Amino acid sequence: MNLYLDTALLLSLHLFDSKTDSVTKAVNKKNYEFAVSSWGIAEAASALGILVRRKEIESTLATEVLENIELFVTESQLLTIDSSTYRLATQWLSNFNSGLRAGDALHAAVCKLNDLTLATTDRQFIRVTKKLQVKCLAI
């Protein structure tokens, strides 16, 4: 099974946090092939920058984590975001009461258009993916 890692999950695999143990166990249970989007890498870099500016981590650690993510991506399927992905995300976001966030819409659209299973720890996102009929592995 091809498993698409959302940004929070990607960060949990590379930067120790409260979900790292459960995420690592879940993704190592089966012989998954991983997929990541160019959007997910950019969002991870942004999240690391926020942590540095809040002084929650040092910039050297953020750099190391981003390098590890980029190395991980060389062993994964890297997906780019194209206009069809944006169109689908926009279509879903136009349901203004869905609770779907823009970044999550992009992740979900990548999964839908590439027939991938989304892996996430985000409970709100999990609820929304069911409505969008996006395959999801809740971790």
CSV table of N, CA and C in Angstrom, one decimal:
chain,number,residue,atom,x,y,z
A,1,MET,N,0.8,-1.2,0.0
A,1,MET,CA,0.0,0.0,0.0
A,1,MET,C,0.9,1.2,0.0
A,2,ASN,N,0.5,2.2,-0.8
A,2,ASN,CA,1.2,3.5,-0.8
A,2,ASN,C,0.6,4.4,0.2
A,3,LEU,N,1.4,4.9,1.1
A,3,LEU,CA,1.0,5.7,2.3
A,3,LEU,C,1.5,7.1,2.1
A,4,TYR,N,0.6,8.1,2.0
A,4,TYR,CA,1.0,9.5,1.9
A,4,TYR,C,1.0,10.0,3.3
A,5,LEU,N,2.2,10.6,3.6
A,5,LEU,CA,2.4,11.2,5.0
A,5,LEU,C,2.1,12.7,4.9
A,6,ASP,N,1.1,13.1,5.8
A,6,ASP,CA,0.9,14.6,5.9
A,6,ASP,C,2.0,15.2,6.7
A,7,THR,N,2.0,16.5,6.7
A,7,THR,CA,3.2,17.2,7.3
A,7,THR,C,3.4,16.9,8.8
A,8,ALA,N,2.3,16.9,9.6
A,8,ALA,CA,2.5,16.6,11.0
A,8,ALA,C,3.1,15.3,11.2
A,9,LEU,N,2.6,14.3,10.5
A,9,LEU,CA,3.2,12.9,10.6
A,9,LEU,C,4.6,12.9,10.1
A,10,LEU,N,4.9,13.6,9.0
A,10,LEU,CA,6.3,13.6,8.5
A,10,LEU,C,7.2,14.2,9.6
A,11,LEU,N,6.8,15.3,10.2
A,11,LEU,CA,7.6,15.9,11.3
A,11,LEU,C,7.7,15.0,12.5
A,12,SER,N,6.7,14.3,12.9
A,12,SER,CA,6.7,13.4,14.0
A,12,SER,C,7.7,12.3,13.8
A,13,LEU,N,7.9,11.9,12.6
A,13,LEU,CA,8.9,10.8,12.3
A,13,LEU,C,10.3,11.3,12.4
A,14,HIS,N,10.5,12.6,12.2
A,14,HIS,CA,11.9,13.2,12.2
A,14,HIS,C,12.3,14.1,13.3
A,15,LEU,N,11.3,14.5,14.1
A,15,LEU,CA,11.5,15.5,15.2
A,15,LEU,C,10.7,14.9,16.4
A,16,PHE,N,11.4,14.5,17.4
A,16,PHE,CA,10.7,13.8,18.5
A,16,PHE,C,9.7,14.8,19.1
A,17,ASP,N,8.4,14.2,19.2
A,17,ASP,CA,7.3,14.9,19.8
A,17,ASP,C,6.5,13.9,20.5
A,18,SER,N,5.3,14.3,21.1
A,18,SER,CA,4.5,13.4,21.8
A,18,SER,C,3.9,12.3,21.0
A,19,LYS,N,3.9,12.4,19.7
A,19,LYS,CA,3.3,11.4,18.8
A,19,LYS,C,4.3,10.5,18.1
A,20,THR,N,5.6,10.8,18.3
A,20,THR,CA,6.6,10.1,17.6
A,20,THR,C,6.5,8.6,17.7
A,21,ASP,N,6.4,8.1,19.0
A,21,ASP,CA,6.4,6.7,19.2
A,21,ASP,C,5.2,6.0,18.5
A,22,SER,N,4.0,6.5,18.7
A,22,SER,CA,2.8,5.9,18.0
A,22,SER,C,2.9,6.0,16.5
A,23,VAL,N,3.4,7.1,16.0
A,23,VAL,CA,3.6,7.3,14.5
A,23,VAL,C,4.6,6.2,14.0
A,24,THR,N,5.7,6.1,14.6
A,24,THR,CA,6.8,5.2,14.2
A,24,THR,C,6.2,3.8,14.2
A,25,LYS,N,5.6,3.4,15.3
A,25,LYS,CA,5.0,2.0,15.4
A,25,LYS,C,4.0,1.8,14.3
A,26,ALA,N,3.1,2.7,14.0
A,26,ALA,CA,2.1,2.6,13.0
A,26,ALA,C,2.6,2.4,11.6
A,27,VAL,N,3.6,3.3,11.3
A,27,VAL,CA,4.1,3.2,9.9
A,27,VAL,C,5.1,2.0,9.7
A,28,ASN,N,5.6,1.5,10.7
A,28,ASN,CA,6.5,0.3,10.6
A,28,ASN,C,5.7,-1.0,10.7
A,29,LYS,N,4.4,-1.0,11.0
A,29,LYS,CA,3.7,-2.2,11.1
A,29,LYS,C,3.6,-3.0,9.8
A,30,LYS,N,3.5,-2.4,8.7
A,30,LYS,CA,3.4,-3.0,7.4
A,30,LYS,C,4.6,-2.5,6.5
A,31,ASN,N,4.7,-3.2,5.4
A,31,ASN,CA,5.7,-2.8,4.5
A,31,ASN,C,5.2,-1.7,3.5
A,32,TYR,N,5.0,-0.5,4.1
A,32,TYR,CA,4.4,0.6,3.3
A,32,TYR,C,5.4,1.2,2.3
A,33,GLU,N,5.0,1.7,1.2
A,33,GLU,CA,5.7,2.5,0.3
A,33,GLU,C,5.2,3.9,0.6
A,34,PHE,N,6.1,4.8,0.9
A,34,PHE,CA,5.7,6.2,1.4
A,34,PHE,C,5.7,7.2,0.2
A,35,ALA,N,4.8,8.1,0.3
A,35,ALA,CA,4.7,9.2,-0.6
A,35,ALA,C,4.6,10.5,0.2
A,36,VAL,N,5.2,11.5,-0.4
A,36,VAL,CA,5.3,12.9,0.2
A,36,VAL,C,5.1,13.8,-0.9
A,37,SER,N,4.5,15.0,-0.6
A,37,SER,CA,4.3,16.0,-1.7
A,37,SER,C,5.3,17.1,-1.5
A,38,SER,N,5.6,17.8,-2.6
A,38,SER,CA,6.4,19.0,-2.5
A,38,SER,C,5.8,20.0,-1.5
A,39,TRP,N,4.5,20.1,-1.5
A,39,TRP,CA,3.8,21.0,-0.5
A,39,TRP,C,4.1,20.5,0.9
A,40,GLY,N,4.1,19.3,1.2
A,40,GLY,CA,4.4,18.8,2.6
A,40,GLY,C,5.8,19.2,3.0
A,41,ILE,N,6.8,19.1,2.1
A,41,ILE,CA,8.1,19.5,2.5
A,41,ILE,C,8.2,21.0,2.8
A,42,ALA,N,7.5,21.8,2.0
A,42,ALA,CA,7.5,23.3,2.2
A,42,ALA,C,6.8,23.6,3.5
A,43,GLU,N,5.7,22.9,3.8
A,43,GLU,CA,5.0,23.1,5.0
A,43,GLU,C,5.8,22.7,6.2
A,44,ALA,N,6.6,21.6,6.1
A,44,ALA,CA,7.5,21.2,7.2
A,44,ALA,C,8.5,22.2,7.5
A,45,ALA,N,9.1,22.8,6.4
A,45,ALA,CA,10.1,23.8,6.6
A,45,ALA,C,9.5,25.0,7.3
A,46,SER,N,8.3,25.4,6.9
A,46,SER,CA,7.6,26.5,7.6
A,46,SER,C,7.4,26.2,9.1
A,47,ALA,N,6.9,25.0,9.4
A,47,ALA,CA,6.6,24.6,10.8
A,47,ALA,C,7.9,24.6,11.6
A,48,LEU,N,9.0,24.2,11.0
A,48,LEU,CA,10.3,24.2,11.7
A,48,LEU,C,10.7,25.6,12.0
A,49,GLY,N,10.5,26.5,11.0
A,49,GLY,CA,10.8,27.9,11.2
A,49,GLY,C,10.0,28.5,12.3
A,50,ILE,N,8.8,28.2,12.4
A,50,ILE,CA,7.9,28.7,13.5
A,50,ILE,C,8.5,28.2,14.9
A,51,LEU,N,8.9,26.9,14.9
A,51,LEU,CA,9.5,26.4,16.2
A,51,LEU,C,10.8,27.1,16.5
A,52,VAL,N,11.6,27.4,15.6
A,52,VAL,CA,12.8,28.2,15.8
A,52,VAL,C,12.5,29.6,16.3
A,53,ARG,N,11.6,30.3,15.7
A,53,ARG,CA,11.3,31.6,16.1
A,53,ARG,C,10.6,31.7,17.5
A,54,ARG,N,9.9,30.6,17.8
A,54,ARG,CA,9.3,30.5,19.2
A,54,ARG,C,10.4,30.1,20.2
A,55,LYS,N,11.6,29.8,19.7
A,55,LYS,CA,12.7,29.3,20.6
A,55,LYS,C,12.4,27.9,21.2
A,56,GLU,N,11.6,27.1,20.5
A,56,GLU,CA,11.2,25.8,21.0
A,56,GLU,C,12.3,24.8,20.5
A,57,ILE,N,13.0,25.1,19.4
A,57,ILE,CA,14.1,24.3,19.0
A,57,ILE,C,15.2,25.2,18.4
A,58,GLU,N,16.4,24.7,18.4
A,58,GLU,CA,17.5,25.5,17.8
A,58,GLU,C,17.5,25.4,16.3
A,59,SER,N,18.0,26.4,15.6
A,59,SER,CA,18.1,26.4,14.2
A,59,SER,C,18.9,25.2,13.6
A,60,THR,N,20.0,24.8,14.4
A,60,THR,CA,20.8,23.7,13.9
A,60,THR,C,19.9,22.4,13.9
A,61,LEU,N,19.1,22.2,14.9
A,61,LEU,CA,18.2,21.0,14.9
A,61,LEU,C,17.2,21.1,13.8
A,62,ALA,N,16.6,22.3,13.5
A,62,ALA,CA,15.7,22.5,12.4
A,62,ALA,C,16.3,22.1,11.1
A,63,THR,N,17.6,22.6,10.9
A,63,THR,CA,18.3,22.3,9.7
A,63,THR,C,18.5,20.8,9.5
A,64,GLU,N,18.9,20.1,10.6
A,64,GLU,CA,19.2,18.7,10.6
A,64,GLU,C,17.9,17.9,10.3
A,65,VAL,N,16.8,18.3,10.9
A,65,VAL,CA,15.5,17.7,10.7
A,65,VAL,C,15.1,17.8,9.2
A,66,LEU,N,15.2,19.0,8.7
A,66,LEU,CA,14.8,19.2,7.3
A,66,LEU,C,15.7,18.4,6.3
A,67,GLU,N,17.0,18.3,6.6
A,67,GLU,CA,17.9,17.5,5.8
A,67,GLU,C,17.5,16.0,5.9
A,68,ASN,N,17.1,15.6,7.1
A,68,ASN,CA,16.6,14.2,7.2
A,68,ASN,C,15.4,13.9,6.5
A,69,ILE,N,14.5,14.9,6.5
A,69,ILE,CA,13.2,14.8,5.7
A,69,ILE,C,13.6,14.7,4.2
A,70,GLU,N,14.5,15.5,3.7
A,70,GLU,CA,14.9,15.5,2.3
A,70,GLU,C,15.5,14.2,2.0
A,71,LEU,N,16.3,13.6,2.9
A,71,LEU,CA,16.9,12.3,2.6
A,71,LEU,C,15.8,11.2,2.6
A,72,PHE,N,14.8,11.3,3.5
A,72,PHE,CA,13.7,10.4,3.5
A,72,PHE,C,12.9,10.4,2.2
A,73,VAL,N,12.8,11.6,1.7
A,73,VAL,CA,12.0,11.8,0.4
A,73,VAL,C,12.7,11.1,-0.7
A,74,THR,N,14.0,11.1,-0.7
A,74,THR,CA,14.8,10.4,-1.8
A,74,THR,C,14.4,8.9,-1.9
A,75,GLU,N,13.9,8.4,-0.8
A,75,GLU,CA,13.6,7.0,-0.7
A,75,GLU,C,12.0,6.8,-0.8
A,76,SER,N,11.3,7.9,-1.1
A,76,SER,CA,9.9,7.8,-1.1
A,76,SER,C,9.4,8.4,-2.5
A,77,GLN,N,8.1,8.3,-2.7
A,77,GLN,CA,7.5,8.8,-4.0
A,77,GLN,C,7.3,10.3,-3.7
A,78,LEU,N,7.9,11.2,-4.5
A,78,LEU,CA,7.7,12.6,-4.3
A,78,LEU,C,6.7,13.1,-5.4
A,79,LEU,N,5.6,13.7,-4.9
A,79,LEU,CA,4.6,14.2,-5.7
A,79,LEU,C,4.6,15.7,-5.8
A,80,THR,N,4.3,16.2,-7.0
A,80,THR,CA,4.3,17.7,-7.1
A,80,THR,C,2.8,18.1,-7.1
A,81,ILE,N,2.6,19.3,-6.8
A,81,ILE,CA,1.3,19.9,-6.8
A,81,ILE,C,1.0,20.6,-8.2
A,82,ASP,N,0.0,20.1,-8.9
A,82,ASP,CA,-0.3,20.8,-10.2
A,82,ASP,C,-1.6,21.4,-10.2
A,83,SER,N,-2.0,22.0,-11.3
A,83,SER,CA,-3.3,22.8,-11.3
A,83,SER,C,-4.5,21.9,-11.0
A,84,SER,N,-4.5,20.7,-11.4
A,84,SER,CA,-5.7,19.8,-11.1
A,84,SER,C,-5.8,19.6,-9.6
A,85,THR,N,-4.7,19.6,-8.9
A,85,THR,CA,-4.7,19.4,-7.4
A,85,THR,C,-5.2,20.7,-6.8
A,86,TYR,N,-4.8,21.8,-7.2
A,86,TYR,CA,-5.4,23.1,-6.7
A,86,TYR,C,-6.9,23.2,-7.0
A,87,ARG,N,-7.3,22.8,-8.2
A,87,ARG,CA,-8.7,22.9,-8.5
A,87,ARG,C,-9.5,22.0,-7.6
A,88,LEU,N,-9.1,20.8,-7.4
A,88,LEU,CA,-9.9,19.9,-6.5
A,88,LEU,C,-9.9,20.5,-5.1
A,89,ALA,N,-8.7,20.9,-4.6
A,89,ALA,CA,-8.7,21.5,-3.2
A,89,ALA,C,-9.6,22.7,-3.1
A,90,THR,N,-9.6,23.5,-4.1
A,90,THR,CA,-10.5,24.7,-4.1
A,90,THR,C,-12.0,24.3,-4.2
A,91,GLN,N,-12.3,23.3,-4.9
A,91,GLN,CA,-13.7,22.8,-5.0
A,91,GLN,C,-14.1,22.4,-3.6
A,92,TRP,N,-13.3,21.6,-2.9
A,92,TRP,CA,-13.6,21.1,-1.6
A,92,TRP,C,-13.7,22.3,-0.6
A,93,LEU,N,-12.8,23.3,-0.7
A,93,LEU,CA,-12.7,24.4,0.2
A,93,LEU,C,-13.9,25.3,0.0
A,94,SER,N,-14.6,25.3,-1.1
A,94,SER,CA,-15.7,26.1,-1.4
A,94,SER,C,-17.0,25.7,-0.6
A,95,ASN,N,-16.9,24.5,0.0
A,95,ASN,CA,-17.9,24.1,1.0
A,95,ASN,C,-17.4,24.7,2.4
A,96,PHE,N,-17.8,25.9,2.6
A,96,PHE,CA,-17.3,26.8,3.6
A,96,PHE,C,-17.5,26.3,5.1
A,97,ASN,N,-18.4,25.3,5.2
A,97,ASN,CA,-18.7,24.8,6.6
A,97,ASN,C,-18.1,23.4,6.8
A,98,SER,N,-17.2,23.0,5.9
A,98,SER,CA,-16.6,21.7,6.0
A,98,SER,C,-15.6,21.5,7.1
A,99,GLY,N,-15.0,22.7,7.5
A,99,GLY,CA,-13.9,22.6,8.5
A,99,GLY,C,-12.5,22.2,7.9
A,100,LEU,N,-12.5,22.1,6.6
A,100,LEU,CA,-11.3,21.8,5.9
A,100,LEU,C,-10.4,23.0,5.8
A,101,ARG,N,-9.1,22.8,6.1
A,101,ARG,CA,-8.1,23.9,6.0
A,101,ARG,C,-7.4,23.8,4.7
A,102,ALA,N,-6.8,24.9,4.2
A,102,ALA,CA,-6.2,24.9,2.8
A,102,ALA,C,-5.1,23.9,2.7
A,103,GLY,N,-4.2,23.8,3.6
A,103,GLY,CA,-3.1,22.9,3.5
A,103,GLY,C,-3.6,21.4,3.5
A,104,ASP,N,-4.5,21.2,4.4
A,104,ASP,CA,-5.1,19.8,4.4
A,104,ASP,C,-5.8,19.5,3.1
A,105,ALA,N,-6.5,20.5,2.5
A,105,ALA,CA,-7.2,20.3,1.2
A,105,ALA,C,-6.2,19.8,0.2
A,106,LEU,N,-5.0,20.5,0.2
A,106,LEU,CA,-4.0,20.1,-0.8
A,106,LEU,C,-3.5,18.6,-0.6
A,107,HIS,N,-3.3,18.3,0.7
A,107,HIS,CA,-2.8,16.9,1.0
A,107,HIS,C,-3.9,15.9,0.6
A,108,ALA,N,-5.2,16.2,0.9
A,108,ALA,CA,-6.3,15.3,0.5
A,108,ALA,C,-6.4,15.2,-1.0
A,109,ALA,N,-6.3,16.3,-1.7
A,109,ALA,CA,-6.4,16.3,-3.2
A,109,ALA,C,-5.3,15.4,-3.8
A,110,VAL,N,-4.0,15.6,-3.3
A,110,VAL,CA,-2.9,14.8,-3.8
A,110,VAL,C,-3.3,13.3,-3.6
A,111,CYS,N,-3.8,12.9,-2.5
A,111,CYS,CA,-4.2,11.5,-2.2
A,111,CYS,C,-5.3,11.0,-3.2
A,112,LYS,N,-6.3,11.8,-3.3
A,112,LYS,CA,-7.4,11.5,-4.1
A,112,LYS,C,-7.0,11.3,-5.6
A,113,LEU,N,-6.2,12.2,-6.1
A,113,LEU,CA,-5.8,12.2,-7.5
A,113,LEU,C,-4.8,11.1,-7.8
A,114,ASN,N,-4.1,10.7,-6.8
A,114,ASN,CA,-3.0,9.7,-7.0
A,114,ASN,C,-3.4,8.3,-6.4
A,115,ASP,N,-4.6,8.2,-5.9
A,115,ASP,CA,-5.1,6.9,-5.3
A,115,ASP,C,-4.2,6.4,-4.2
A,116,LEU,N,-3.9,7.4,-3.3
A,116,LEU,CA,-3.0,7.1,-2.1
A,116,LEU,C,-3.9,7.1,-0.8
A,117,THR,N,-3.4,6.4,0.2
A,117,THR,CA,-4.0,6.4,1.5
A,117,THR,C,-3.2,7.5,2.3
A,118,LEU,N,-4.0,8.4,2.8
A,118,LEU,CA,-3.5,9.5,3.7
A,118,LEU,C,-3.2,9.0,5.1
A,119,ALA,N,-2.1,9.2,5.6
A,119,ALA,CA,-1.8,8.9,7.0
A,119,ALA,C,-1.7,10.2,7.8
A,120,THR,N,-2.4,10.3,8.9
A,120,THR,CA,-2.4,11.5,9.7
A,120,THR,C,-2.8,11.2,11.1
A,121,THR,N,-2.4,12.1,12.0
A,121,THR,CA,-2.8,12.0,13.4
A,121,THR,C,-3.9,13.1,13.7
A,122,ASP,N,-4.2,13.9,12.8
A,122,ASP,CA,-5.1,15.1,12.9
A,122,ASP,C,-6.6,14.6,12.9
A,123,ARG,N,-7.2,14.6,14.1
A,123,ARG,CA,-8.6,14.1,14.2
A,123,ARG,C,-9.6,14.9,13.3
A,124,GLN,N,-9.5,16.2,13.3
A,124,GLN,CA,-10.4,17.0,12.5
A,124,GLN,C,-10.2,16.6,11.0
A,125,PHE,N,-9.0,16.5,10.6
A,125,PHE,CA,-8.7,16.1,9.2
A,125,PHE,C,-9.3,14.7,8.9
A,126,ILE,N,-9.1,13.8,9.8
A,126,ILE,CA,-9.6,12.5,9.6
A,126,ILE,C,-11.1,12.5,9.3
A,127,ARG,N,-11.9,13.3,10.1
A,127,ARG,CA,-13.3,13.4,10.0
A,127,ARG,C,-13.7,13.9,8.6
A,128,VAL,N,-12.9,15.0,8.1
A,128,VAL,CA,-13.2,15.6,6.8
A,128,VAL,C,-12.9,14.6,5.7
A,129,THR,N,-11.8,13.8,5.8
A,129,THR,CA,-11.5,12.9,4.7
A,129,THR,C,-12.5,11.9,4.4
A,130,LYS,N,-13.3,11.5,5.5
A,130,LYS,CA,-14.4,10.6,5.3
A,130,LYS,C,-15.4,11.2,4.4
A,131,LYS,N,-15.7,12.4,4.6
A,131,LYS,CA,-16.7,13.1,3.8
A,131,LYS,C,-16.3,13.3,2.3
A,132,LEU,N,-15.0,13.4,2.2
A,132,LEU,CA,-14.4,13.6,0.8
A,132,LEU,C,-14.1,12.3,0.1
A,133,GLN,N,-14.3,11.2,0.8
A,133,GLN,CA,-14.1,9.9,0.3
A,133,GLN,C,-12.6,9.7,-0.1
A,134,VAL,N,-11.7,10.2,0.8
A,134,VAL,CA,-10.3,10.0,0.7
A,134,VAL,C,-9.9,8.9,1.6
A,135,LYS,N,-9.2,7.9,1.1
A,135,LYS,CA,-8.7,6.8,2.0
A,135,LYS,C,-7.8,7.4,3.0
A,136,CYS,N,-8.0,6.9,4.3
A,136,CYS,CA,-7.2,7.5,5.4
A,136,CYS,C,-6.8,6.5,6.4
A,137,LEU,N,-5.6,6.5,6.8
A,137,LEU,CA,-5.1,5.7,8.0
A,137,LEU,C,-5.0,6.6,9.1
A,138,ALA,N,-5.9,6.5,10.1
A,138,ALA,CA,-5.8,7.3,11.3
A,138,ALA,C,-4.8,6.8,12.3
A,139,ILE,N,-3.9,7.6,12.7
A,139,ILE,CA,-2.8,7.1,13.6
A,139,ILE,C,-3.0,7.9,14.9
